[in-house]
Coordinates of C-alpha atoms in Angstrom, one line a residue:
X18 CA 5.0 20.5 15.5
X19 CA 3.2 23.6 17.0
X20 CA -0.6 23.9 16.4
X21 CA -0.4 26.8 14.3
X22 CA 2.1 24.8 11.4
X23 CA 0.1 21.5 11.5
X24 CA -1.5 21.2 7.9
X25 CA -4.9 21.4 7.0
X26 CA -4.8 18.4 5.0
X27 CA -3.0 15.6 4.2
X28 CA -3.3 12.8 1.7
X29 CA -3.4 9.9 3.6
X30 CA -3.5 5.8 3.7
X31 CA -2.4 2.5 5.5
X32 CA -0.2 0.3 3.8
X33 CA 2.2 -2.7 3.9
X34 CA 5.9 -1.7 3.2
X35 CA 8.2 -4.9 1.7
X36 CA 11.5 -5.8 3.3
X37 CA 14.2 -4.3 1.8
X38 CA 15.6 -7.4 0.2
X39 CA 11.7 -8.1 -0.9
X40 CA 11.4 -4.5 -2.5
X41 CA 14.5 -5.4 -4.6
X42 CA 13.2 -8.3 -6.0
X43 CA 10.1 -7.2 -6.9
X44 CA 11.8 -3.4 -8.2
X45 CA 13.8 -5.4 -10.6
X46 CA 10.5 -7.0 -12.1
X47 CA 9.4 -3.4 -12.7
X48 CA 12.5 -2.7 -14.4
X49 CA 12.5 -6.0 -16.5
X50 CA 9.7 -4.9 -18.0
X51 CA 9.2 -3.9 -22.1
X52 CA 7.1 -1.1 -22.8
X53 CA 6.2 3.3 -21.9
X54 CA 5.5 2.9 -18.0
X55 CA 7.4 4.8 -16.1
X56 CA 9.1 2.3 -13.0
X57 CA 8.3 2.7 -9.8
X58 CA 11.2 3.3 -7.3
X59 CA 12.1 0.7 -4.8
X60 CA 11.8 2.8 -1.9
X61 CA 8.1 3.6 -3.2
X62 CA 6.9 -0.4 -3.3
X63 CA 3.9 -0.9 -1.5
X64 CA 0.3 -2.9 -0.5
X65 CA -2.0 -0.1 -0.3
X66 CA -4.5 -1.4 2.8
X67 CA -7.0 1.9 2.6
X68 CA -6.6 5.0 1.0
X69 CA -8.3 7.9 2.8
X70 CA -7.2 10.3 0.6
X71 CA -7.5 14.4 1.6
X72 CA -7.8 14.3 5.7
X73 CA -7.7 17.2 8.0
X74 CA -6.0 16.7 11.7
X75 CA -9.3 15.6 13.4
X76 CA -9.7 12.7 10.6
X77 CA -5.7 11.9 10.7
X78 CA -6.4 11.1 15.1
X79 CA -9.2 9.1 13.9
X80 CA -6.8 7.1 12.1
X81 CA -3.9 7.1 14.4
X82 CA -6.6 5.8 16.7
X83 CA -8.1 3.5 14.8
X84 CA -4.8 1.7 14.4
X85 CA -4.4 1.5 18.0
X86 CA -6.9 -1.2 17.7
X87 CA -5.9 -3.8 15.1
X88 CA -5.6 -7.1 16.6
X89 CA -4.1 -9.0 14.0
X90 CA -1.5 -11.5 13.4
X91 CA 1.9 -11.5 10.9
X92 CA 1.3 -13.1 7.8
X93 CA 2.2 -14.4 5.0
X94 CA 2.5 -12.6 1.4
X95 CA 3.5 -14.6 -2.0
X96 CA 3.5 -11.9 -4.3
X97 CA 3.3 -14.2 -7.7
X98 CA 1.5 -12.9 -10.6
X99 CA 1.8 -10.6 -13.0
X100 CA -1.4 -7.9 -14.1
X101 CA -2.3 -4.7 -14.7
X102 CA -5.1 -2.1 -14.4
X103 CA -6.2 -0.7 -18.0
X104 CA -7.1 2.7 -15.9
X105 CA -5.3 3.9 -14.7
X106 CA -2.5 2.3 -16.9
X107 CA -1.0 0.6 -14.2
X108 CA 1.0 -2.6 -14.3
X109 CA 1.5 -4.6 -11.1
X110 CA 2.2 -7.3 -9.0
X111 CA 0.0 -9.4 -7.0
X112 CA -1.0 -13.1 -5.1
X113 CA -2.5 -15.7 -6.7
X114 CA -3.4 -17.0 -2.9
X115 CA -4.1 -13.4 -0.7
X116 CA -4.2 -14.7 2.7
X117 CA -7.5 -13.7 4.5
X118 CA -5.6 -11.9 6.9
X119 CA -4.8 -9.4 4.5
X120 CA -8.6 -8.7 3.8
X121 CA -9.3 -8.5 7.7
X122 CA -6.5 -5.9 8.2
X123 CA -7.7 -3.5 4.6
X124 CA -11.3 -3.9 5.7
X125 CA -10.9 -2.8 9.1
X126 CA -8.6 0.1 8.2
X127 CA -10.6 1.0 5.1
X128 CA -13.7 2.0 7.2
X129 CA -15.1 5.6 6.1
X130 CA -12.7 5.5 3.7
X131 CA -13.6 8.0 0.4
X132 CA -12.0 4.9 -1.9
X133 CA -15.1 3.0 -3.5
X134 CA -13.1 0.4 -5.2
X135 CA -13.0 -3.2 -4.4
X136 CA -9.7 -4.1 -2.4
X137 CA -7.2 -5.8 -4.7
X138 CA -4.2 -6.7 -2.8
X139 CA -1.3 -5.6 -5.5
X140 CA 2.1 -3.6 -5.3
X141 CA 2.5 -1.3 -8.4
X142 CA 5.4 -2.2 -10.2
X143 CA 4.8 0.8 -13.5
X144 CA 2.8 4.1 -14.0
X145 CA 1.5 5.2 -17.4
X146 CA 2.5 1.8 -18.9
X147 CA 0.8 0.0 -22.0
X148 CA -1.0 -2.9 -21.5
X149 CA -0.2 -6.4 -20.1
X150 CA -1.1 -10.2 -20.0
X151 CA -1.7 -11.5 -17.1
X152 CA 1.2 -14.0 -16.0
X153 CA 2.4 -15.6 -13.0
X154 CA 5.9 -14.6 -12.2
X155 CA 8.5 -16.2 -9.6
X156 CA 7.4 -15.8 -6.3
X157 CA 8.4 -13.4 -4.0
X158 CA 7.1 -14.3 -0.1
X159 CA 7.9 -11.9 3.0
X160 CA 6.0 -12.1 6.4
X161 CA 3.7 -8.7 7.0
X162 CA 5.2 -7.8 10.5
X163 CA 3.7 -4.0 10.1
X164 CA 1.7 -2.0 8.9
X165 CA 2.3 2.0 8.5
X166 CA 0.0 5.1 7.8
X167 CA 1.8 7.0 4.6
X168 CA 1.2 10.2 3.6
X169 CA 1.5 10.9 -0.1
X170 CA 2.6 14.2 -0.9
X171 CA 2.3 17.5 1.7
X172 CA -0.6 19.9 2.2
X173 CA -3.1 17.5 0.5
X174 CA -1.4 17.7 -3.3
X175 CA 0.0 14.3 -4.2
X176 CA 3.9 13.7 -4.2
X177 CA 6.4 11.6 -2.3
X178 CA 5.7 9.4 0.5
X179 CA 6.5 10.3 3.9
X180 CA 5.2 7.6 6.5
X181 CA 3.6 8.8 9.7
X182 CA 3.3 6.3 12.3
X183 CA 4.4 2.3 12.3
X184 CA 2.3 -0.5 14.2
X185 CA 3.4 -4.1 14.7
X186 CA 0.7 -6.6 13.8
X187 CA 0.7 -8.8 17.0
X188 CA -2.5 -10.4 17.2
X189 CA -2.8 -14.1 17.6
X190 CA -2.4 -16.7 14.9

């Protein structure tokens, strides 16, 4: 990409992206479910790490460098209960047991991040969707190997997902 057609802004964020055969599973819970929300696609199932929302190419580098400098391990994800947000009418899936590593790896990416909310470690399974009791589900493991920073949408307005760069996690156990 020339100079002149990179974008002014993009919505961005880190995340964890499930296996394929992971994203299945938990996509089929999504589609199990009673009620108005509107299912998330497979392909769209992921642990958002940071949200960094609007960023123009200076604050993307700082990203892309940032990530350079992660120094953590793989670990391990059981994705086992059922919950949801009341707002934004989201129902999800999350860990009864988030390992520790996952809360190094969101706080370190989350720095100057615009997102005020406490991290909760979760993989939205419905938008728009009525409410829900919280339930544990079967579990669903996978090892975080990677972790990718996602653009949402193009030119800063929200839509699709297009991931931008991929980085092994590789630190010691």
């Amino acid at each position: 990409m020339t100079v002149g057609d990179e974008p002014k802004r993009q919505r961005l964020f880190f995340a964890l992206w499930p296996p394929a055969d992971a994203a299945e599973r938990i996509a089929e819970i999504g589609r199990t479910l009673d009620g108005p929300g509107a299912v998330v696609p497979c392909d769209k199932l992921h642990v958002t790490l940071a949200f960094h929302g609007a960023c123009d190419p200076a604050g993307r580098d700082a990203l892309l460098a940032r990530a350079e400098h992660v120094t953590i391990a793989p670990f391990d994800l059981v994705f086992d209960r059922l919950d949801g947000f009341d707002k934004p009418r989201l129902i999800w899936l999350g860990l009864s047991r988030p390992p520790a590593a996952l809360f190094e790896l969101a706080e370190f990416l989350r720095a100057d991040t615009l997102d005020p909310r406490a991290f909760v470690p979760h993989i939205t399974l419905q938008r728009r969707a009525g409410p829900i009791s919280a339930r544990p589900v079967a579990p669903i493991a996978w090892t975080a190997r990677e972790f990718v920073l996602a653009e949402s949408g193009a030119r800063g307005v929200p839509g699709g997902y297009r991931i931008l760069a991929r980085w092994p996690l590789a630190g010691e156990a």
